[in-house]
Amino acid sequence: MADVARAAGISTALVSIVIRGVPGASDETRQRVLRIADELGYVPDQRAQKLRRSSSRVLGVVFELQQPFHGDLVEHIYAAAARHRYEAVISAVAPSRSESTALNALMRERCEAGILLGSRLTTEELERLALRLPTLLVARHSDVPSVGAVRGDDSLGIRLAVDHLVGLGHRRIAHIDGAGAPGSSDRRLGFLQGMADHGLGDFADVLAGGLTEEAGAEGMNYLLARQVPPPTAVIAFNDRTATGVLDVLAHQGRAVPGDMSVVGYDDSRLAKMPHVRMTTVSQDAPRMADAAVTAALDLIAGGTPQEVVLTPRLVERATTGPAPR
């Protein structure tokens, strides 16, 4: 800004007025300053601007880099934040980068609230974080009174998948779960309850899985290798896990859905790919993102942390069909 002022022959205060777009400079001065700033390649220091403001108007978002659904959520959080004239700053969790490291990076950005997607923090860690920053969990239940949450009804979502498959004539149905991932317990219990409601409790098969293609492939290989008839349908913890299931079936020459039906969860970009067209349970990423931003802004305004539970829906595509005879 000093360089622009020197080149224009005016004070830095007047340059600041022009750059901020507030009254106090003539049209001629404004045009000249903007032209010189452009010629010099001047870019406003947004971090310095945030430091001068009592409100940074920044929401911090922590997400898992390898989860496609988290990427979908981030995209829609950007849009939802912009509608409220806020900026979203993201920090990724990866195999080489812990969630605590991702959070510390956001703290340096003077975020007004933290939105944590699928967080793995313990209750104690969340309690400590909430003392420093208004905190909202997304796609996970909150058992901390000072931490809000926006999540889908995971138990209902899995029961929708069970209802769909039973309606197609399937009886032997397996669920490859998410191991200890957020939401996995509710989905596992929802599966067992859904099967019991249809009188198929004895045919319910739950395998410990995970969040990756490898977990789905391992589970599917196990189901096919057992010395008992394999299931005719599989419900995976998420779309990534379901993709691993589909890969094994393709390599073994099993027709989908002729020999086996497969249902994913999330309705992420993986499920929508033209060569996959996966039947899945949609958590409605745009709606979840909008609810998350709204809840985070309410926390910033001093509102009481709430848990918002959204209703999922089944999206039927090409990976499910009638049970084989």
Coordinates of N, CA, C and O in Angstrom, one line a residue, residues 49-230:
Q49 N -6.2 -7.6 7.2 CA -7.5 -7.1 7.3 C -8.3 -7.8 8.4 O -9.0 -7.2 9.2
K50 N -8.1 -9.1 8.5 CA -8.9 -9.9 9.5 C -8.4 -9.5 10.9 O -9.2 -9.4 11.8
L51 N -7.1 -9.2 11.0 CA -6.6 -8.8 12.3 C -7.2 -7.5 12.8 O -7.3 -7.2 14.0
R52 N -7.5 -6.6 11.8 CA -8.0 -5.3 12.2 C -9.5 -5.4 12.5 O -10.1 -4.4 13.0
R53 N -10.2 -6.4 12.0 CA -11.6 -6.5 12.3 C -11.9 -7.4 13.5 O -11.2 -8.4 13.8
S54 N -13.0 -7.1 14.2 CA -13.3 -7.9 15.4 C -13.9 -9.2 14.9 O -13.8 -10.2 15.6
S55 N -14.5 -9.2 13.7 CA -15.1 -10.4 13.1 C -14.3 -10.8 11.9 O -14.2 -9.9 10.9
S56 N -13.7 -12.0 11.8 CA -13.0 -12.4 10.6 C -13.9 -12.8 9.5 O -13.4 -12.9 8.3
R57 N -15.1 -13.2 9.8 CA -16.1 -13.8 8.8 C -15.5 -15.0 8.1 O -15.6 -15.1 6.9
V58 N -14.8 -15.8 8.9 CA -14.2 -17.0 8.3 C -14.6 -18.2 9.1 O -14.6 -18.2 10.4
L59 N -15.1 -19.3 8.4 CA -15.4 -20.6 9.0 C -14.3 -21.6 8.7 O -13.9 -21.7 7.5
G60 N -13.8 -22.3 9.7 CA -12.8 -23.3 9.4 C -13.4 -24.6 9.2 O -14.3 -25.0 9.9
V61 N -12.9 -25.4 8.2 CA -13.5 -26.7 7.9 C -12.4 -27.7 7.9 O -11.4 -27.6 7.2
V62 N -12.5 -28.8 8.7 CA -11.6 -29.9 8.7 C -12.3 -31.1 8.1 O -13.4 -31.4 8.4
F63 N -11.6 -31.7 7.1 CA -12.2 -32.8 6.4 C -11.1 -33.8 6.1 O -9.9 -33.6 6.1
E64 N -11.6 -35.1 5.8 CA -10.7 -36.1 5.4 C -10.4 -36.1 3.9 O -11.4 -36.3 3.1
L65 N -9.2 -36.0 3.5 CA -8.8 -35.8 2.1 C -9.2 -37.0 1.3 O -9.6 -36.8 0.1
Q66 N -9.3 -38.2 1.8 CA -9.5 -39.4 1.0 C -11.0 -39.8 1.0 O -11.3 -40.9 0.5
Q67 N -11.9 -39.0 1.6 CA -13.3 -39.3 1.6 C -14.0 -38.5 0.6 O -14.2 -37.3 0.7
P68 N -14.5 -39.1 -0.5 CA -15.2 -38.4 -1.6 C -16.4 -37.6 -1.1 O -16.6 -36.4 -1.5
F69 N -17.1 -38.1 -0.1 CA -18.3 -37.4 0.4 C -17.9 -36.1 1.1 O -18.6 -35.1 1.1
H70 N -16.7 -36.1 1.8 CA -16.3 -34.9 2.4 C -15.9 -33.9 1.4 O -16.2 -32.7 1.6
G71 N -15.4 -34.3 0.3 CA -15.1 -33.3 -0.8 C -16.4 -32.7 -1.3 O -16.4 -31.5 -1.6
D72 N -17.4 -33.5 -1.4 CA -18.7 -33.0 -1.9 C -19.3 -32.0 -0.8 O -19.8 -30.9 -1.2
L73 N -19.1 -32.3 0.5 CA -19.6 -31.4 1.5 C -18.8 -30.1 1.5 O -19.4 -29.0 1.6
V74 N -17.5 -30.1 1.3 CA -16.7 -28.9 1.3 C -17.1 -28.0 0.1 O -17.3 -26.8 0.3
E75 N -17.4 -28.6 -1.0 CA -17.8 -27.8 -2.2 C -19.1 -27.0 -1.8 O -19.2 -25.8 -2.1
H76 N -20.1 -27.6 -1.2 CA -21.3 -27.0 -0.9 C -21.2 -26.1 0.4 O -22.0 -25.1 0.5
I77 N -20.3 -26.3 1.3 CA -20.0 -25.4 2.4 C -19.5 -24.1 1.9 O -19.9 -23.0 2.4
Y78 N -18.6 -24.1 0.9 CA -18.1 -22.9 0.3 C -19.3 -22.0 -0.2 O -19.4 -20.8 0.1
A79 N -20.2 -22.7 -0.9 CA -21.4 -21.9 -1.5 C -22.3 -21.4 -0.4 O -22.7 -20.3 -0.4
A80 N -22.5 -22.3 0.6 CA -23.4 -21.9 1.7 C -22.8 -20.7 2.5 O -23.5 -19.8 2.9
A81 N -21.5 -20.8 2.8 CA -20.8 -19.7 3.5 C -20.9 -18.4 2.7 O -21.1 -17.3 3.3
A82 N -20.7 -18.5 1.4 CA -20.7 -17.3 0.6 C -22.1 -16.6 0.6 O -22.2 -15.4 0.6
R83 N -23.1 -17.4 0.7 CA -24.5 -16.8 0.8 C -24.6 -16.0 2.1 O -25.5 -15.0 2.1
H84 N -23.9 -16.3 3.1 CA -23.9 -15.5 4.3 C -22.8 -14.5 4.4 O -22.5 -13.9 5.5
R85 N -22.1 -14.3 3.3 CA -20.9 -13.4 3.2 C -19.8 -13.8 4.1 O -19.1 -13.0 4.8
Y86 N -19.6 -15.1 4.3 CA -18.5 -15.7 5.0 C -17.6 -16.4 4.0 O -18.0 -16.8 2.9
E87 N -16.4 -16.6 4.5 CA -15.4 -17.4 3.7 C -15.1 -18.7 4.5 O -15.1 -18.7 5.7
A88 N -15.0 -19.8 3.7 CA -14.6 -21.1 4.3 C -13.1 -21.3 4.0 O -12.7 -21.2 2.9
V89 N -12.4 -21.7 5.1 CA -11.0 -22.1 5.0 C -10.9 -23.5 5.4 O -11.4 -23.9 6.4
I90 N -10.3 -24.3 4.5 CA -10.2 -25.8 4.7 C -8.8 -26.2 5.2 O -7.8 -25.6 4.9
S91 N -8.8 -27.3 5.9 CA -7.6 -27.9 6.4 C -7.8 -29.5 6.4 O -8.8 -29.9 7.0
A92 N -7.0 -30.2 5.7 CA -7.2 -31.6 5.4 C -6.6 -32.5 6.4 O -5.5 -32.2 6.9
V93 N -7.3 -33.6 6.7 CA -6.7 -34.7 7.5 C -6.3 -35.8 6.4 O -7.1 -36.1 5.6
A94 N -5.1 -36.3 6.6 CA -4.6 -37.3 5.6 C -3.8 -38.4 6.4 O -3.5 -38.1 7.6
P95 N -3.4 -39.5 5.8 CA -2.6 -40.4 6.5 C -1.3 -39.8 7.1 O -0.9 -40.3 8.2
S96 N -0.8 -38.8 6.5 CA 0.4 -38.2 7.0 C 0.2 -36.9 7.8 O 1.1 -36.2 8.1
R97 N -1.1 -36.6 8.0 CA -1.5 -35.3 8.7 C -2.6 -35.6 9.7 O -3.7 -35.9 9.2
S98 N -2.4 -35.4 10.9 CA -3.4 -35.7 12.0 C -4.5 -34.6 12.0 O -4.3 -33.5 11.5
E99 N -5.6 -35.0 12.7 CA -6.7 -34.0 12.8 C -6.3 -32.9 13.7 O -6.7 -31.7 13.5
S100 N -5.5 -33.1 14.7 CA -5.0 -32.1 15.6 C -4.1 -31.1 14.8 O -4.2 -29.9 15.0
T101 N -3.3 -31.6 13.9 CA -2.5 -30.7 13.1 C -3.4 -29.8 12.2 O -3.1 -28.6 12.0
A102 N -4.4 -30.5 11.6 CA -5.3 -29.7 10.7 C -6.0 -28.6 11.5 O -6.2 -27.5 11.0
L103 N -6.4 -28.9 12.7 CA -7.1 -27.9 13.6 C -6.2 -26.8 13.9 O -6.6 -25.6 13.9
N104 N -5.0 -27.1 14.3 CA -4.0 -26.0 14.7 C -3.8 -25.1 13.5 O -3.6 -23.9 13.7
A105 N -3.8 -25.6 12.3 CA -3.6 -24.7 11.1 C -4.8 -23.8 11.0 O -4.6 -22.6 10.6
L106 N -6.0 -24.3 11.3 CA -7.1 -23.4 11.2 C -7.1 -22.3 12.3 O -7.6 -21.2 12.0
M107 N -6.7 -22.7 13.4 CA -6.6 -21.7 14.5 C -5.8 -20.5 14.2 O -6.1 -19.4 14.6
R108 N -4.8 -20.7 13.4 CA -4.0 -19.5 13.0 C -4.7 -18.6 12.0 O -4.2 -17.5 11.7
E109 N -5.8 -19.1 11.4 CA -6.6 -18.3 10.5 C -7.6 -17.4 11.1 O -8.5 -16.8 10.5
R110 N -7.7 -17.4 12.5 CA -8.7 -16.6 13.2 C -10.1 -17.0 12.8 O -11.0 -16.1 12.6
C111 N -10.4 -18.3 12.7 CA -11.7 -18.7 12.3 C -12.7 -18.4 13.5 O -12.3 -18.5 14.6
E112 N -13.9 -18.1 13.1 CA -14.9 -17.8 14.1 C -15.6 -19.0 14.6 O -16.2 -19.1 15.7
A113 N -15.5 -20.1 13.8 CA -16.1 -21.4 14.2 C -15.4 -22.5 13.5 O -14.9 -22.3 12.4
G114 N -15.4 -23.7 14.0 CA -14.8 -24.8 13.4 C -15.9 -25.8 13.0 O -16.7 -26.2 13.8
I115 N -15.9 -26.3 11.7 CA -16.8 -27.3 11.2 C -16.0 -28.5 11.0 O -15.1 -28.5 10.1
L116 N -16.3 -29.6 11.7 CA -15.4 -30.8 11.6 C -16.2 -31.9 10.9 O -17.2 -32.4 11.5
L117 N -15.8 -32.3 9.8 CA -16.4 -33.4 9.0 C -15.9 -34.8 9.5 O -14.8 -35.1 9.3
G118 N -16.9 -35.6 10.0 CA -16.5 -36.9 10.4 C -15.4 -37.0 11.4 O -14.5 -37.8 11.3
S119 N -15.4 -36.1 12.3 CA -14.3 -36.0 13.3 C -14.0 -37.3 14.1 O -15.0 -38.0 14.4
R120 N -12.7 -37.5 14.4 CA -12.4 -38.7 15.2 C -11.9 -38.3 16.6 O -11.4 -39.1 17.4
L121 N -12.1 -37.0 16.9 CA -11.6 -36.5 18.2 C -12.4 -37.2 19.3 O -13.6 -37.5 19.2
T122 N -11.7 -37.4 20.5 CA -12.4 -37.9 21.6 C -13.3 -36.9 22.3 O -13.2 -35.7 22.0
T123 N -14.1 -37.3 23.2 CA -15.0 -36.4 24.0 C -14.2 -35.4 24.7 O -14.5 -34.2 24.7
E124 N -13.1 -35.8 25.3 CA -12.2 -34.8 26.1 C -11.6 -33.8 25.1 O -11.5 -32.6 25.4
E125 N -11.2 -34.3 24.0 CA -10.6 -33.3 23.0 C -11.6 -32.3 22.5 O -11.3 -31.2 22.3
L126 N -12.8 -32.8 22.2 CA -13.9 -31.9 21.8 C -14.2 -30.9 22.9 O -14.5 -29.7 22.6
E127 N -14.3 -31.3 24.1 CA -14.6 -30.4 25.2 C -13.5 -29.3 25.3 O -13.9 -28.1 25.5
R128 N -12.3 -29.7 25.1 CA -11.2 -28.6 25.2 C -11.3 -27.7 24.0 O -11.1 -26.5 24.1
L129 N -11.6 -28.3 22.8 CA -11.7 -27.4 21.6 C -12.8 -26.4 21.7 O -12.6 -25.3 21.4
A130 N -13.9 -26.9 22.3 CA -15.1 -26.0 22.4 C -14.9 -24.8 23.3 O -15.5 -23.8 23.2
L131 N -13.9 -24.9 24.2 CA -13.5 -23.8 25.1 C -12.8 -22.7 24.3 O -12.8 -21.6 24.7
R132 N -12.2 -23.1 23.2 CA -11.4 -22.2 22.4 C -12.1 -21.7 21.2 O -11.9 -20.6 20.7
L133 N -13.1 -22.5 20.7 CA -13.7 -22.2 19.4 C -15.1 -22.8 19.3 O -15.3 -24.0 19.7
P134 N -16.1 -22.0 18.9 CA -17.4 -22.7 18.6 C -17.2 -23.8 17.7 O -16.7 -23.7 16.6
T135 N -17.7 -25.0 18.0 CA -17.4 -26.2 17.3 C -18.7 -26.9 16.9 O -19.6 -27.1 17.7
L136 N -18.7 -27.4 15.6 CA -19.8 -28.1 15.1 C -19.3 -29.4 14.4 O -18.4 -29.3 13.6
L137 N -19.9 -30.5 14.7 CA -19.6 -31.8 14.1 C -20.6 -32.0 12.9 O -21.7 -31.7 13.0
V138 N -20.1 -32.6 11.9 CA -20.9 -32.9 10.7 C -20.7 -34.4 10.4 O -19.6 -34.9 10.4
A139 N -21.8 -35.1 10.2 CA -21.8 -36.6 10.0 C -21.3 -37.4 11.2 O -20.7 -38.4 11.0
R140 N -21.6 -36.8 12.3 CA -21.2 -37.5 13.6 C -22.1 -37.0 14.7 O -22.4 -35.8 14.8
H141 N -22.5 -37.9 15.6 CA -23.2 -37.5 16.8 C -22.4 -36.8 17.8 O -21.2 -37.1 17.9
S142 N -22.9 -35.8 18.4 CA -22.2 -35.1 19.5 C -22.7 -35.5 20.8 O -23.9 -35.5 21.1
D143 N -21.7 -36.0 21.7 CA -22.1 -36.3 23.0 C -21.5 -35.3 24.0 O -21.3 -35.6 25.2
V144 N -21.1 -34.1 23.4 CA -20.6 -33.0 24.2 C -21.6 -31.9 24.2 O -21.9 -31.4 23.1
P145 N -22.2 -31.5 25.4 CA -23.2 -30.5 25.4 C -22.8 -29.2 24.7 O -23.6 -28.4 24.2
S146 N -21.5 -28.9 24.8 CA -21.0 -27.6 24.2 C -20.7 -27.6 22.8 O -20.2 -26.7 22.2
V147 N -20.9 -28.8 22.1 CA -20.6 -29.0 20.7 C -21.8 -29.3 19.9 O -22.5 -30.3 20.3
G148 N -22.1 -28.6 18.9 CA -23.3 -28.9 18.1 C -23.0 -30.0 17.0 O -21.9 -30.4 16.9
A149 N -24.0 -30.4 16.3 CA -23.9 -31.5 15.3 C -24.9 -31.4 14.3 O -26.1 -31.0 14.5
V150 N -24.5 -31.7 13.1 CA -25.5 -31.9 11.9 C -25.1 -33.2 11.3 O -24.0 -33.5 10.9
R151 N -26.1 -34.1 11.3 CA -25.8 -35.5 10.8 C -27.1 -36.1 10.2 O -28.2 -35.6 10.4
G152 N -26.9 -37.1 9.4 CA -28.0 -37.8 8.8 C -28.5 -38.9 9.8 O -27.7 -39.3 10.7
D153 N -29.7 -39.4 9.7 CA -30.2 -40.5 10.5 C -29.7 -41.8 9.9 O -30.3 -42.4 9.0
D154 N -28.5 -42.2 10.4 CA -27.8 -43.3 9.9 C -28.6 -44.6 10.0 O -28.6 -45.5 9.1
S155 N -29.3 -44.8 11.1 CA -30.1 -46.0 11.3 C -31.2 -46.1 10.3 O -31.4 -47.2 9.7
L156 N -31.9 -45.0 10.1 CA -33.0 -45.0 9.1 C -32.4 -45.2 7.7 O -33.0 -45.9 6.9
G157 N -31.3 -44.6 7.4 CA -30.7 -44.8 6.1 C -30.4 -46.2 5.7 O -30.8 -46.7 4.6
I158 N -29.8 -47.0 6.7 CA -29.6 -48.4 6.4 C -30.9 -49.2 6.3 O -31.0 -50.1 5.5
R159 N -31.9 -48.8 7.1 CA -33.1 -49.5 7.0 C -33.8 -49.3 5.7 O -34.5 -50.2 5.2
L160 N -33.6 -48.1 5.1 CA -34.2 -47.9 3.8 C -33.5 -48.8 2.8 O -34.2 -49.3 1.9
A161 N -32.2 -49.1 2.9 CA -31.5 -50.0 2.0 C -32.0 -51.4 2.2 O -32.2 -52.2 1.2
V162 N -32.2 -51.8 3.5 CA -32.8 -53.2 3.7 C -34.2 -53.3 3.1 O -34.5 -54.3 2.5
D163 N -35.0 -52.3 3.4 CA -36.4 -52.4 2.8 C -36.4 -52.5 1.3 O -37.1 -53.3 0.7
H164 N -35.5 -51.8 0.7 CA -35.3 -51.8 -0.8 C -35.0 -53.2 -1.3 O -35.6 -53.8 -2.2
L165 N -34.0 -53.8 -0.6 CA -33.5 -55.1 -1.1 C -34.5 -56.2 -0.8 O -34.7 -57.1 -1.6
V166 N -35.2 -56.2 0.4 CA -36.2 -57.2 0.7 C -37.3 -57.1 -0.3 O -37.9 -58.1 -0.7
G167 N -37.7 -55.8 -0.6 CA -38.7 -55.6 -1.6 C -38.4 -56.3 -3.0 O -39.3 -56.6 -3.8
L168 N -37.1 -56.5 -3.2 CA -36.6 -57.1 -4.5 C -36.5 -58.6 -4.3 O -36.1 -59.3 -5.3
G169 N -36.9 -59.1 -3.2 CA -36.9 -60.6 -2.9 C -35.6 -61.1 -2.2 O -35.5 -62.3 -2.1
H170 N -34.7 -60.3 -1.8 CA -33.5 -60.7 -1.2 C -33.8 -61.1 0.3 O -34.5 -60.4 1.0
R171 N -33.1 -62.2 0.7 CA -33.3 -62.6 2.1 C -31.9 -62.7 2.8 O -31.8 -62.3 3.9
R172 N -30.9 -63.2 2.1 CA -29.6 -63.3 2.7 C -28.8 -62.0 2.3 O -28.4 -61.8 1.2
I173 N -28.7 -61.1 3.3 CA -28.1 -59.8 3.0 C -27.0 -59.6 4.0 O -27.1 -59.9 5.2
A174 N -25.9 -59.1 3.5 CA -24.7 -58.8 4.4 C -24.5 -57.3 4.5 O -24.8 -56.5 3.6
H175 N -23.9 -56.9 5.6 CA -23.5 -55.5 5.8 C -22.1 -55.4 6.1 O -21.6 -56.0 7.1
I176 N -21.3 -54.8 5.3 CA -19.8 -54.6 5.6 C -19.8 -53.2 6.2 O -20.0 -52.2 5.6
D177 N -19.5 -53.2 7.5 CA -19.7 -52.0 8.3 C -18.4 -51.1 8.3 O -17.5 -51.4 7.5
G178 N -18.5 -50.0 9.0 CA -17.4 -49.0 9.0 C -16.4 -49.1 10.1 O -15.7 -48.2 10.4
A179 N -16.4 -50.3 10.7 CA -15.5 -50.5 11.9 C -15.8 -49.5 12.9 O -17.0 -49.3 13.4
G180 N -14.9 -48.6 13.3 CA -15.1 -47.6 14.4 C -15.4 -46.2 13.8 O -15.3 -45.3 14.6
A181 N -15.7 -46.1 12.5 CA -15.9 -44.8 11.9 C -17.2 -44.2 12.5 O -18.1 -44.8 12.9
P182 N -17.2 -42.8 12.5 CA -18.4 -42.1 13.0 C -19.7 -42.6 12.2 O -19.6 -42.7 11.0
G183 N -20.7 -43.0 12.9 CA -21.9 -43.4 12.2 C -22.0 -44.9 12.1 O -23.1 -45.4 11.8
S184 N -20.9 -45.6 12.2 CA -20.9 -47.1 11.9 C -21.8 -47.8 12.9 O -22.4 -48.8 12.5
S185 N -21.8 -47.4 14.1 CA -22.6 -48.1 15.1 C -24.1 -48.0 14.8 O -24.8 -49.0 14.9
D186 N -24.5 -46.8 14.5 CA -25.9 -46.6 14.2 C -26.3 -47.4 12.9 O -27.4 -47.9 12.8
R187 N -25.4 -47.4 11.9 CA -25.8 -48.1 10.7 C -25.8 -49.6 10.9 O -26.6 -50.3 10.4
R188 N -24.9 -50.1 11.8 CA -24.9 -51.5 12.1 C -26.2 -52.0 12.8 O -26.8 -52.9 12.5
L189 N -26.5 -51.2 13.8 CA -27.8 -51.5 14.6 C -29.0 -51.3 13.7 O -30.0 -52.1 13.8
G190 N -29.0 -50.3 12.8 CA -30.1 -50.1 11.9 C -30.3 -51.3 10.9 O -31.4 -51.7 10.6
F191 N -29.1 -51.9 10.5 CA -29.2 -53.0 9.6 C -29.8 -54.2 10.4 O -30.7 -54.9 9.8
L192 N -29.4 -54.5 11.6 CA -29.9 -55.6 12.3 C -31.4 -55.4 12.6 O -32.2 -56.4 12.5
Q193 N -31.8 -54.2 13.0 CA -33.2 -53.9 13.3 C -34.0 -54.1 12.0 O -35.1 -54.6 12.1
G194 N -33.5 -53.6 10.9 CA -34.2 -53.6 9.7 C -34.5 -55.1 9.2 O -35.6 -55.5 8.8
M195 N -33.5 -55.9 9.4 CA -33.6 -57.3 9.0 C -34.6 -58.0 10.0 O -35.4 -58.8 9.5
A196 N -34.5 -57.7 11.3 CA -35.4 -58.3 12.2 C -36.9 -57.9 12.0 O -37.8 -58.7 12.1
D197 N -37.1 -56.6 11.6 CA -38.4 -56.2 11.3 C -39.1 -57.0 10.1 O -40.3 -57.1 10.0
H198 N -38.2 -57.5 9.2 CA -38.7 -58.3 8.1 C -38.7 -59.8 8.4 O -39.0 -60.6 7.5
G199 N -38.4 -60.1 9.7 CA -38.4 -61.5 10.0 C -37.2 -62.3 9.5 O -37.2 -63.5 9.3
L200 N -36.1 -61.5 9.2 CA -34.9 -62.1 8.5 C -33.7 -62.0 9.4 O -32.6 -62.0 9.0
G201 N -33.9 -61.9 10.7 CA -32.8 -61.7 11.7 C -31.8 -62.8 11.5 O -30.6 -62.5 11.7
D202 N -32.2 -64.0 11.3 CA -31.3 -65.2 11.2 C -30.4 -65.1 9.9 O -29.4 -65.8 9.8
F203 N -30.8 -64.3 9.0 CA -30.1 -64.1 7.7 C -29.2 -62.9 7.7 O -28.5 -62.6 6.7
A204 N -29.2 -62.1 8.7 CA -28.4 -60.9 8.8 C -27.0 -61.2 9.0 O -26.6 -62.0 10.0
D205 N -26.1 -60.7 8.2 CA -24.7 -61.0 8.3 C -23.9 -59.7 8.4 O -24.0 -58.9 7.5
V206 N -23.2 -59.4 9.5 CA -22.4 -58.2 9.7 C -20.9 -58.5 9.7 O -20.5 -59.4 10.4
L207 N -20.2 -57.8 8.8 CA -18.7 -58.0 8.8 C -18.0 -56.7 9.2 O -18.5 -55.6 8.7
A208 N -17.0 -56.8 9.9 CA -16.2 -55.6 10.2 C -15.5 -55.2 9.0 O -14.8 -56.0 8.3
G209 N -15.6 -53.9 8.6 CA -15.1 -53.4 7.4 C -14.2 -52.2 7.6 O -13.2 -52.2 8.3
G210 N -14.6 -51.1 7.0 CA -13.9 -49.8 7.0 C -14.4 -48.8 6.0 O -15.5 -49.0 5.5
L211 N -13.6 -47.8 5.7 CA -14.1 -46.7 4.9 C -13.5 -46.7 3.5 O -13.7 -45.8 2.7
T212 N -12.7 -47.8 3.2 CA -12.0 -47.8 1.9 C -12.4 -48.9 1.0 O -13.1 -49.8 1.3
E213 N -11.9 -48.8 -0.3 CA -12.1 -49.8 -1.3 C -11.5 -51.1 -0.8 O -12.1 -52.2 -1.0
E214 N -10.4 -51.1 -0.2 CA -9.7 -52.3 0.3 C -10.6 -53.0 1.4 O -10.6 -54.2 1.3
A215 N -11.2 -52.3 2.2 CA -12.1 -52.9 3.2 C -13.3 -53.6 2.6 O -13.7 -54.7 3.0
G216 N -13.8 -53.0 1.5 CA -14.9 -53.6 0.8 C -14.5 -54.8 0.1 O -15.2 -55.9 0.1
A217 N -13.3 -54.8 -0.6 CA -12.8 -55.9 -1.3 C -12.5 -57.1 -0.3 O -12.8 -58.3 -0.6
E218 N -11.9 -56.8 0.8 CA -11.6 -57.8 1.8 C -12.9 -58.5 2.3 O -13.0 -59.7 2.4
G219 N -13.9 -57.7 2.6 CA -15.1 -58.2 3.1 C -15.8 -59.1 2.0 O -16.3 -60.2 2.3
M220 N -15.8 -58.7 0.7 CA -16.5 -59.4 -0.3 C -15.7 -60.7 -0.6 O -16.4 -61.8 -0.8
N221 N -14.4 -60.7 -0.6 CA -13.6 -61.9 -0.8 C -13.9 -62.9 0.3 O -14.1 -64.2 0.1
Y222 N -14.1 -62.5 1.5 CA -14.4 -63.4 2.7 C -15.8 -64.0 2.5 O -16.0 -65.2 2.7
L223 N -16.8 -63.2 2.1 CA -18.1 -63.7 1.9 C -18.2 -64.8 0.8 O -18.9 -65.7 0.9
L224 N -17.4 -64.6 -0.2 CA -17.4 -65.5 -1.4 C -16.6 -66.8 -1.0 O -16.9 -67.9 -1.6
A225 N -15.7 -66.7 -0.1 CA -14.8 -67.8 0.2 C -15.3 -68.8 1.2 O -14.9 -69.9 1.4
R226 N -16.3 -68.3 2.0 CA -16.9 -69.2 3.1 C -17.6 -70.4 2.5 O -18.1 -70.4 1.4
Q227 N -17.6 -71.4 3.3 CA -18.2 -72.7 2.9 C -19.7 -72.7 3.2 O -20.3 -73.7 3.6
V228 N -20.4 -71.5 3.0 CA -21.8 -71.4 3.1 C -22.3 -70.6 1.9 O -21.5 -69.8 1.3
P229 N -23.6 -70.7 1.5 CA -24.0 -69.8 0.4 C -23.8 -68.4 0.7 O -24.1 -67.9 1.7
P230 N -23.2 -67.7 -0.3 CA -23.0 -66.2 -0.1 C -24.3 -65.5 -0.1 O -25.3 -66.0 -0.6

